[in-house]
Amino acid sequence: MHMTGADGAALRAALRELRTGLGVPGEFPAPVLAEAEEAARSPRLPDLDATDLPLFTVDPPDARDLDQAMHLAKRPGGGYRVHYAIADVAAFVTPGGALDAEAHRRVTTLYFPDVKVPLHPAVLSEGAASLLPGRTRPALLWRFDLDSAGRVETTEVRRALVRSRAKLDYDGLQRSIDSGTADESRALLRDIGRLRETLEQERGGVSLNVPEQEIVAQNGSYTLAYRAPLPVDGWNAQISLRTGMAAADLMLAAGAGILRTLPSAPDGAVGRLRRTATALRIDWPHHMPYAELVRTLDPHLPAHAAFLQECTALLRGAGYTVFTGGATPDPVLHAAVAAPYAHCTAPLRRLVDRYAGELCVAAVAGAEPPRWALDALQALPERMAEGGRLANTAERECVDLVEAALLKDHVGETFEATVIDVKDNEPMVGTVHLEEPAVVGRVESRSARLPLGDRIRVRLTRADPGRAKVLFAPA
């Protein structure tokens, strides 16, 4: 199911109205662009040359703001060596300058179906600072030595010049690994990723394998699709998670930093999940931890998809915790990671990562963190929270607009759907997941409780782009 060209034009107008209503930043001011152009011509370059490392990146096919590149190798005596390069945004941004001030105003890159609203001007985020293949770039180069079980033995991070050799996408990398055509460095992503997933399970960490709605542009129009994460998505995420955990450990040891934290699930939340599992006829032995159960579920099965959707309730409430002067941060753990954790691997797209990277480099060197980094720490949690709320709202509203635009001419028609959520206090109100088109919408029953996890037919009762979200009723 696709929109007509006229519908696509109307949707783009609605998206422009949405950005205006949300107060999304527009074009970069002239002084910011001028400073970015100058920085792109003359960044602060490190002395260490690591351009001999044949790094590769893994990103969506059309991405140009490439934050991370990696190289994986076996160690002669056993175990593995991971090199993970992170774009060094601080090499281009002068603290207190126009570019820095604009980044603090924007906080994060925002993605819309028709445009991207970047944290930094494209001359940096998609050019001079991006780890594009065949280009020499300044980076924060992490090195982890792992034992044969994937546990970290040593950690190092320092500034270096790097040069990526290849820009890979998830689908292509998965195919090359599965077919045995990937070279050793790329194939090791599977081996190391699986080892790290096992360690995550042992410490009680949770990675939810929930399919995501994606807005897909097609010939000037848009449609919706589901993208279920590939195994390579998880293996790649494990390298990033390990880096975030290492960053947290370094900052904790140095007594100053900013952590990404998530409180433990509130009292009763796991009990509610157990009742949901029973309702969905999912076998959850009493001795089995929640983190172990979710790894046994298949998101393609309707009951499992509904349960995984319910599990996302345990991941709400994430924030940032700042600590300085050797104080013990509270809270300190990220409940889903089951360890201290920090955002540090996406500085082109997220403001806080630049600060975490700077503090980690100072910690490894045994040096005092730069004053500009310490001075800005206290204000970062609230700024990042504001940016996160804006990003979440923008994403949700964009999907709502596309859903309504796709379905506006189909009011009264029926669709196959799965009930993935039912309100505790209103059991006749919930959420359904349509297979085609890829819509997740509200459903309201007038006569009976909604059957959580069951496949049902629903009738579309409302779809009004820009005015009201889609609404369904049991057919």
Coordinates of C-alpha atoms in Angstrom, one line a residue:
M1 CA 0.0 0.0 0.0
H2 CA 1.5 3.3 -1.1
M3 CA 0.6 7.0 -1.3
T4 CA -0.1 8.8 -4.5
G5 CA 2.3 11.6 -5.6
A6 CA -0.3 14.1 -4.4
D7 CA -0.6 12.5 -1.1
G8 CA 3.2 12.6 -0.8
A9 CA 3.2 16.3 -1.4
A10 CA 0.5 16.9 1.2
L11 CA 2.4 14.8 3.6
R12 CA 5.6 16.9 3.1
A13 CA 3.6 20.0 3.8
A14 CA 2.3 18.4 7.0
L15 CA 5.8 17.5 8.0
R16 CA 6.9 21.1 7.5
E17 CA 4.1 22.2 9.8
L18 CA 5.1 19.6 12.3
R19 CA 8.7 20.9 12.4
T20 CA 7.4 24.4 12.9
G21 CA 5.0 23.4 15.7
L22 CA 7.8 21.5 17.5
G23 CA 10.2 24.4 17.2
V24 CA 12.8 22.3 15.3
P25 CA 15.9 24.3 14.4
G26 CA 16.1 25.4 10.7
E27 CA 19.1 26.3 8.7
F28 CA 22.4 26.9 10.5
P29 CA 23.2 30.6 11.1
A30 CA 25.9 32.1 8.9
P31 CA 28.5 32.4 11.7
V32 CA 28.1 28.7 12.5
L33 CA 28.5 27.7 8.9
A34 CA 31.6 29.9 8.5
E35 CA 33.2 28.5 11.6
A36 CA 32.4 24.9 10.4
E37 CA 34.0 25.6 7.0
E38 CA 37.1 26.9 8.7
A39 CA 37.3 24.0 11.1
A40 CA 36.9 21.5 8.2
R41 CA 39.9 23.1 6.5
S42 CA 42.1 23.2 9.6
P43 CA 41.1 20.7 12.4
R44 CA 43.4 20.0 15.4
L45 CA 45.2 16.8 14.3
P46 CA 46.8 14.2 16.6
D47 CA 50.4 13.0 16.4
L48 CA 49.6 9.3 16.4
D49 CA 49.2 7.8 12.9
A50 CA 47.0 4.7 12.8
T51 CA 46.0 4.9 9.2
D52 CA 47.5 1.4 8.6
L53 CA 44.5 -0.2 10.4
P54 CA 42.1 -1.5 7.7
L55 CA 39.0 -0.2 9.5
F56 CA 35.4 -0.6 8.2
T57 CA 32.1 1.0 9.1
V58 CA 28.6 -0.5 9.4
D59 CA 25.7 1.8 8.8
P60 CA 22.5 2.1 6.7
P61 CA 23.2 2.3 3.0
D62 CA 22.5 6.0 2.6
A63 CA 24.2 7.2 5.8
R64 CA 27.1 9.7 5.5
D65 CA 27.4 10.8 9.2
L66 CA 29.7 7.9 10.1
D67 CA 30.6 7.9 13.8
Q68 CA 32.3 4.5 14.2
A69 CA 34.7 2.3 12.4
M70 CA 36.3 -1.0 13.6
H71 CA 39.0 -3.6 13.0
L72 CA 38.9 -7.0 14.7
A73 CA 41.7 -9.5 14.9
K74 CA 42.8 -12.6 16.6
R75 CA 45.7 -12.3 19.1
P76 CA 48.7 -14.6 18.6
G77 CA 48.4 -16.1 22.1
G78 CA 44.6 -16.5 22.0
G79 CA 41.7 -14.1 22.4
Y80 CA 41.0 -11.0 20.3
R81 CA 42.0 -7.4 19.7
V82 CA 39.3 -4.8 18.9
H83 CA 40.1 -1.4 17.5
Y84 CA 37.1 1.0 17.5
A85 CA 37.5 4.5 16.1
I86 CA 35.0 7.2 17.1
A87 CA 34.9 10.5 15.1
D88 CA 36.8 13.2 17.1
V89 CA 34.3 16.1 16.9
A90 CA 36.4 18.0 19.5
A91 CA 39.1 18.3 16.8
F92 CA 36.7 20.6 14.9
V93 CA 34.6 22.4 17.6
T94 CA 36.1 25.3 19.6
P95 CA 34.6 25.4 23.1
G96 CA 32.5 28.6 23.5
G97 CA 32.5 29.3 19.8
A98 CA 29.4 29.7 17.5
L99 CA 29.6 26.0 16.4
D100 CA 29.7 24.8 20.0
A101 CA 26.8 27.1 21.1
E102 CA 24.6 25.8 18.2
A103 CA 25.4 22.2 19.1
H104 CA 24.2 22.9 22.7
R105 CA 21.0 24.4 21.2
R106 CA 20.3 21.4 18.9
V107 CA 21.6 18.6 21.3
T108 CA 20.9 15.7 18.8
T109 CA 20.3 15.0 15.1
L110 CA 16.6 14.7 14.2
Y111 CA 15.4 12.5 11.4
F112 CA 12.3 13.2 9.4
P113 CA 11.1 11.3 6.3
D114 CA 11.9 14.2 4.0
V115 CA 14.9 15.8 5.7
K116 CA 17.5 15.4 8.4
V117 CA 18.1 18.1 10.9
P118 CA 21.7 17.6 11.9
L119 CA 23.6 18.4 15.2
H120 CA 26.5 19.8 13.2
P121 CA 26.7 21.3 9.7
A122 CA 27.0 18.8 6.9
V123 CA 30.5 20.0 6.0
L124 CA 31.5 18.4 9.3
S125 CA 28.9 15.7 10.0
E126 CA 28.9 14.3 6.5
G127 CA 32.3 15.5 5.4
A128 CA 35.5 16.4 7.3
A129 CA 34.6 14.7 10.6
S130 CA 32.8 11.7 9.2
L131 CA 34.7 8.4 9.0
L132 CA 34.1 8.0 5.3
P133 CA 36.1 5.4 3.4
G134 CA 39.4 6.4 1.9
R135 CA 39.6 9.6 3.9
T136 CA 42.1 10.3 6.7
R137 CA 40.3 11.5 9.8
P138 CA 41.0 12.4 13.4
A139 CA 39.4 9.9 15.8
L140 CA 39.4 8.7 19.4
L141 CA 40.8 5.2 18.8
W142 CA 39.8 2.6 21.4
R143 CA 41.7 -0.7 21.8
F144 CA 40.4 -3.6 23.7
D145 CA 42.3 -6.9 24.3
L146 CA 39.8 -9.7 25.0
D147 CA 40.4 -13.2 26.2
S148 CA 39.0 -16.2 24.4
A149 CA 35.6 -15.8 26.2
G150 CA 35.3 -12.2 25.1
R151 CA 36.1 -10.6 28.5
V152 CA 38.1 -7.4 28.4
E153 CA 41.7 -7.7 29.7
T154 CA 43.0 -4.2 28.8
T155 CA 41.5 -1.0 27.6
E156 CA 43.1 2.0 25.9
V157 CA 41.9 5.1 24.2
R158 CA 43.9 7.9 22.6
R159 CA 43.7 10.4 19.7
A160 CA 44.9 9.1 16.4
L161 CA 44.6 9.6 12.6
V162 CA 42.6 6.8 11.0
R163 CA 41.4 5.8 7.6
S164 CA 38.4 3.6 7.0
R165 CA 38.7 1.2 4.0
A166 CA 35.1 0.2 3.5
K167 CA 31.5 1.4 4.1
L168 CA 29.3 -1.6 4.8
D169 CA 25.6 -1.9 5.4
Y170 CA 23.9 -4.4 7.7
D171 CA 22.2 -6.6 5.1
G172 CA 25.3 -6.9 2.9
L173 CA 27.6 -7.7 5.9
Q174 CA 25.1 -10.3 7.2
R175 CA 25.1 -12.0 3.8
S176 CA 28.8 -12.0 3.5
I177 CA 29.3 -13.5 7.0
D178 CA 26.6 -16.1 6.4
S179 CA 28.0 -17.1 3.1
G180 CA 31.6 -17.3 4.3
T181 CA 32.8 -14.7 1.9
A182 CA 33.6 -12.0 4.6
D183 CA 37.3 -11.5 5.3
E184 CA 38.6 -12.4 8.8
S185 CA 38.1 -9.0 10.4
R186 CA 34.5 -8.8 9.3
A187 CA 33.7 -12.4 10.1
L188 CA 35.1 -12.0 13.6
L189 CA 32.3 -9.6 14.3
R190 CA 30.0 -12.7 14.6
D191 CA 32.4 -14.5 16.9
I192 CA 33.1 -11.6 19.2
G193 CA 29.5 -10.5 19.1
R194 CA 28.2 -13.9 20.2
L195 CA 30.7 -14.0 23.0
R196 CA 29.7 -10.6 24.3
E197 CA 26.0 -11.6 24.0
T198 CA 26.7 -14.6 26.3
L199 CA 28.5 -12.3 28.8
E200 CA 25.6 -9.9 28.6
Q201 CA 23.2 -12.7 29.5
E202 CA 25.5 -13.8 32.4
R203 CA 25.5 -10.4 34.0
G204 CA 21.7 -10.0 33.5
G205 CA 21.7 -7.5 30.7
V206 CA 18.8 -7.3 28.2
S207 CA 18.7 -6.5 24.5
L208 CA 15.1 -6.6 23.2
N209 CA 14.7 -7.9 19.6
V210 CA 11.7 -5.9 18.7
P211 CA 10.8 -5.1 15.0
E212 CA 10.8 -1.4 14.3
Q213 CA 8.5 0.6 12.0
E214 CA 10.4 2.4 9.3
I215 CA 9.2 5.1 7.0
V216 CA 10.4 4.3 3.5
A217 CA 10.7 6.9 0.7
Q218 CA 9.7 5.6 -2.7
N219 CA 9.6 7.8 -5.9
G220 CA 8.6 11.0 -4.1
S221 CA 6.1 9.2 -1.9
Y222 CA 6.3 7.2 1.3
T223 CA 5.2 3.9 2.8
L224 CA 5.8 2.0 6.0
A225 CA 7.7 -1.3 6.6
Y226 CA 8.9 -3.4 9.6
R227 CA 12.5 -4.0 10.0
A228 CA 13.4 -6.9 12.3
P229 CA 17.0 -6.6 13.6
L230 CA 19.5 -8.9 12.0
P231 CA 22.0 -10.9 14.1
V232 CA 24.7 -8.5 12.8
D233 CA 22.8 -5.6 14.3
G234 CA 23.2 -7.2 17.7
W235 CA 26.9 -8.1 17.2
N236 CA 27.6 -4.5 16.1
A237 CA 25.7 -3.2 19.1
Q238 CA 27.8 -5.3 21.4
I239 CA 31.0 -3.5 20.3
S240 CA 29.4 -0.2 21.0
L241 CA 28.0 -1.4 24.3
R242 CA 31.5 -2.6 25.4
T243 CA 32.9 0.8 24.5
G244 CA 30.2 2.6 26.6
M245 CA 30.9 0.3 29.5
A246 CA 34.6 1.0 29.3
A247 CA 34.0 4.7 29.1
A248 CA 31.9 4.5 32.3
D249 CA 34.6 2.6 34.1
L250 CA 37.3 5.1 33.1
M251 CA 35.2 8.1 34.2
L252 CA 34.3 6.4 37.5
A253 CA 38.0 5.6 38.2
A254 CA 38.9 9.2 37.5
G255 CA 36.1 10.6 39.6
A256 CA 34.4 12.8 37.0
G257 CA 32.0 12.1 34.2
I258 CA 28.5 11.6 32.9
L259 CA 26.8 8.2 32.8
R260 CA 23.7 7.0 31.0
T261 CA 21.6 5.4 33.7
L262 CA 18.4 3.5 33.9
P263 CA 16.7 2.6 37.2
S264 CA 15.6 -0.9 38.0
A265 CA 12.0 -1.8 37.0
P266 CA 9.5 -0.5 39.6
D267 CA 7.9 -2.9 42.1
G268 CA 5.3 -5.0 40.4
A269 CA 6.5 -4.5 36.9
V270 CA 8.0 -8.0 36.5
G271 CA 5.0 -9.5 38.2
R272 CA 2.8 -7.8 35.7
L273 CA 5.0 -9.3 32.9
R274 CA 4.5 -12.7 34.4
R275 CA 0.8 -12.3 34.3
T276 CA 1.1 -11.1 30.7
A277 CA 3.2 -14.2 29.9
T278 CA 0.5 -16.4 31.4
A279 CA -2.2 -14.7 29.3
L280 CA -0.2 -15.1 26.2
R281 CA 0.5 -18.8 27.0
I282 CA 4.3 -18.2 27.1
D283 CA 6.1 -20.7 29.3
W284 CA 8.1 -18.8 31.9
P285 CA 9.5 -21.1 34.5
H286 CA 9.8 -19.5 38.0
H287 CA 13.5 -20.2 38.1
M288 CA 14.2 -18.5 34.8
P289 CA 15.4 -14.8 35.0
Y290 CA 13.6 -12.3 32.8
A291 CA 16.8 -11.5 30.9
E292 CA 17.1 -15.2 29.9
L293 CA 13.5 -15.5 28.9
V294 CA 13.5 -12.7 26.3
R295 CA 16.3 -14.4 24.4
T296 CA 14.1 -17.4 23.8
L297 CA 11.4 -15.4 22.1
D298 CA 10.7 -15.1 18.4
P299 CA 9.4 -11.6 17.4
H300 CA 7.8 -13.1 14.3
L301 CA 5.3 -15.0 16.5
P302 CA 2.3 -12.9 17.4
A303 CA 2.2 -13.8 21.1
H304 CA 6.0 -13.3 21.4
A305 CA 5.8 -9.9 19.6
A306 CA 3.1 -8.8 22.0
F307 CA 5.2 -9.9 25.0
L308 CA 8.3 -8.1 23.8
Q309 CA 6.2 -5.0 23.3
E310 CA 5.2 -5.2 26.9
C311 CA 8.8 -5.7 28.0
T312 CA 9.7 -2.2 26.7
A313 CA 7.9 -0.8 29.8
L314 CA 10.9 -2.0 31.8
L315 CA 13.2 0.3 29.8
R316 CA 11.6 3.6 30.6
G317 CA 13.1 6.3 32.8
A318 CA 16.6 6.4 31.3
G319 CA 18.6 9.6 32.0
Y320 CA 22.1 11.0 32.6
T321 CA 24.0 11.2 35.9
V322 CA 26.8 13.7 36.4
F323 CA 29.6 13.3 39.0
T324 CA 32.7 15.3 39.8
G325 CA 35.3 15.7 42.4
G326 CA 35.5 11.9 43.1
A327 CA 31.9 11.8 44.3
T328 CA 30.0 8.5 43.9
P329 CA 27.2 8.9 41.3
D330 CA 23.7 7.9 42.2
P331 CA 22.3 6.1 40.3
V332 CA 25.3 4.4 38.8
L333 CA 23.9 1.4 36.8
H334 CA 22.0 1.1 33.6
A335 CA 19.5 -1.6 34.4
A336 CA 19.3 -3.0 30.9
V337 CA 23.1 -3.1 30.4
A338 CA 23.4 -4.4 33.9
A339 CA 26.6 -2.3 34.4
P340 CA 27.7 1.3 34.5
Y341 CA 27.4 2.7 31.0
A342 CA 28.0 5.9 29.1
H343 CA 27.0 7.4 25.7
C344 CA 30.3 8.0 23.8
T345 CA 30.1 6.4 20.4
A346 CA 27.9 8.8 18.4
P347 CA 29.4 12.3 18.8
L348 CA 28.4 13.4 15.3
R349 CA 24.8 12.9 16.2
R350 CA 24.6 13.3 20.0
L351 CA 26.1 16.2 22.0
V352 CA 26.9 14.3 25.3
D353 CA 29.3 11.9 23.5
R354 CA 31.8 14.6 22.8
Y355 CA 32.2 15.3 26.5
A356 CA 32.4 11.6 27.5
G357 CA 35.1 11.0 24.9
E358 CA 37.1 13.9 26.1
L359 CA 36.9 12.8 29.8
C360 CA 38.0 9.3 28.8
V361 CA 41.1 10.5 26.9
A362 CA 42.1 12.5 29.9
A363 CA 41.5 9.6 32.3
V364 CA 43.7 7.2 30.3
A365 CA 46.5 9.9 30.0
G366 CA 46.3 10.5 33.7
A367 CA 45.6 14.2 33.0
E368 CA 43.0 16.6 34.4
P369 CA 39.9 16.9 32.1
P370 CA 39.8 20.2 30.2
R371 CA 38.0 22.9 32.1
W372 CA 35.4 23.5 29.3
A373 CA 34.3 19.9 29.6
L374 CA 33.9 20.0 33.4
D375 CA 32.1 23.4 33.3
A376 CA 29.4 22.1 30.9
L377 CA 28.7 18.8 32.7
Q378 CA 26.0 19.9 35.1
A379 CA 23.8 21.4 32.5
L380 CA 24.0 18.4 30.1
P381 CA 21.4 16.0 31.7
E382 CA 18.6 18.5 31.3
R383 CA 19.7 19.6 27.8
M384 CA 19.9 16.0 26.7
A385 CA 16.5 15.2 28.2
E386 CA 15.0 18.1 26.3
G387 CA 16.6 16.9 23.1
G388 CA 15.5 13.3 23.7
R389 CA 11.9 14.4 24.3
L390 CA 11.9 16.4 21.0
A391 CA 13.4 13.5 19.1
N392 CA 10.9 11.0 20.5
T393 CA 8.0 13.3 19.8
A394 CA 9.2 14.0 16.2
E395 CA 9.6 10.3 15.5
R396 CA 6.2 9.3 16.9
E397 CA 4.4 12.2 15.1
C398 CA 6.1 11.4 11.8
V399 CA 5.0 7.8 11.9
D400 CA 1.4 8.9 12.9
L401 CA 1.3 11.3 9.9
V402 CA 2.5 8.6 7.5
E403 CA 0.0 6.0 8.9
A404 CA -2.9 8.4 8.5
A405 CA -1.8 9.4 5.0
L406 CA -1.5 5.8 3.9
L407 CA -4.9 4.8 5.2
K408 CA -7.0 7.9 4.7
D409 CA -8.8 6.4 1.6
H410 CA -9.4 3.1 3.4
V411 CA -11.7 4.0 6.3
G412 CA -14.3 1.2 6.7
E413 CA -12.0 -1.5 5.4
T414 CA -10.8 -4.5 7.5
F415 CA -7.3 -5.7 8.1
E416 CA -5.5 -8.6 9.8
A417 CA -3.9 -7.5 13.0
T418 CA -2.3 -8.7 16.3
V419 CA -3.2 -7.2 19.6
I420 CA 0.1 -6.3 21.1
D421 CA -1.0 -4.2 24.1
V422 CA -4.1 -3.9 26.3
K423 CA -4.5 -1.2 28.9
D424 CA -4.6 -2.5 32.5
N425 CA -7.4 -0.1 33.6
E426 CA -9.2 -0.1 30.2
P427 CA -9.2 -3.7 28.9
M428 CA -11.3 -2.7 25.9
V429 CA -8.6 -0.2 24.7
G430 CA -5.2 -1.3 23.3
T431 CA -2.8 -1.4 20.4
V432 CA -2.8 -3.5 17.3
H433 CA 0.0 -4.4 14.9
L434 CA -1.0 -4.7 11.2
E435 CA 1.1 -6.8 8.9
E436 CA 0.2 -4.8 5.7
P437 CA 0.6 -1.9 5.7
A438 CA 3.1 -1.8 8.6
V439 CA 0.9 0.2 11.0
V440 CA 0.8 0.1 14.8
G441 CA -2.4 1.9 15.9
R442 CA -5.0 2.3 18.7
V443 CA -7.9 -0.1 18.9
E444 CA -11.1 0.5 20.9
S445 CA -13.7 -2.2 21.5
R446 CA -17.3 -1.4 22.5
S447 CA -18.4 -4.8 23.8
A448 CA -15.6 -7.1 24.9
R449 CA -12.1 -7.2 26.4
L450 CA -9.3 -7.2 23.8
P451 CA -7.5 -10.6 23.5
L452 CA -3.8 -9.7 24.1
G453 CA -1.5 -11.6 21.7
D454 CA -4.4 -12.9 19.5
R455 CA -4.7 -12.3 15.8
I456 CA -8.0 -10.5 15.0
R457 CA -9.6 -8.6 12.1
V458 CA -10.0 -4.9 12.7
R459 CA -11.9 -2.2 10.9
L460 CA -10.3 1.2 10.3
T461 CA -12.6 3.8 11.8
R462 CA -10.5 6.9 11.4
A463 CA -7.5 8.2 9.4
D464 CA -7.2 12.0 9.1
P465 CA -3.6 13.1 8.3
G466 CA -2.4 16.0 10.5
R467 CA -5.6 16.1 12.6
A468 CA -6.2 12.7 14.1
K469 CA -4.3 9.4 14.5
V470 CA -5.5 6.2 13.0
L471 CA -8.1 4.3 15.0
F472 CA -9.4 0.8 14.7
A473 CA -12.2 -1.3 16.1
P474 CA -12.6 -5.1 16.2
A475 CA -14.4 -6.2 13.1

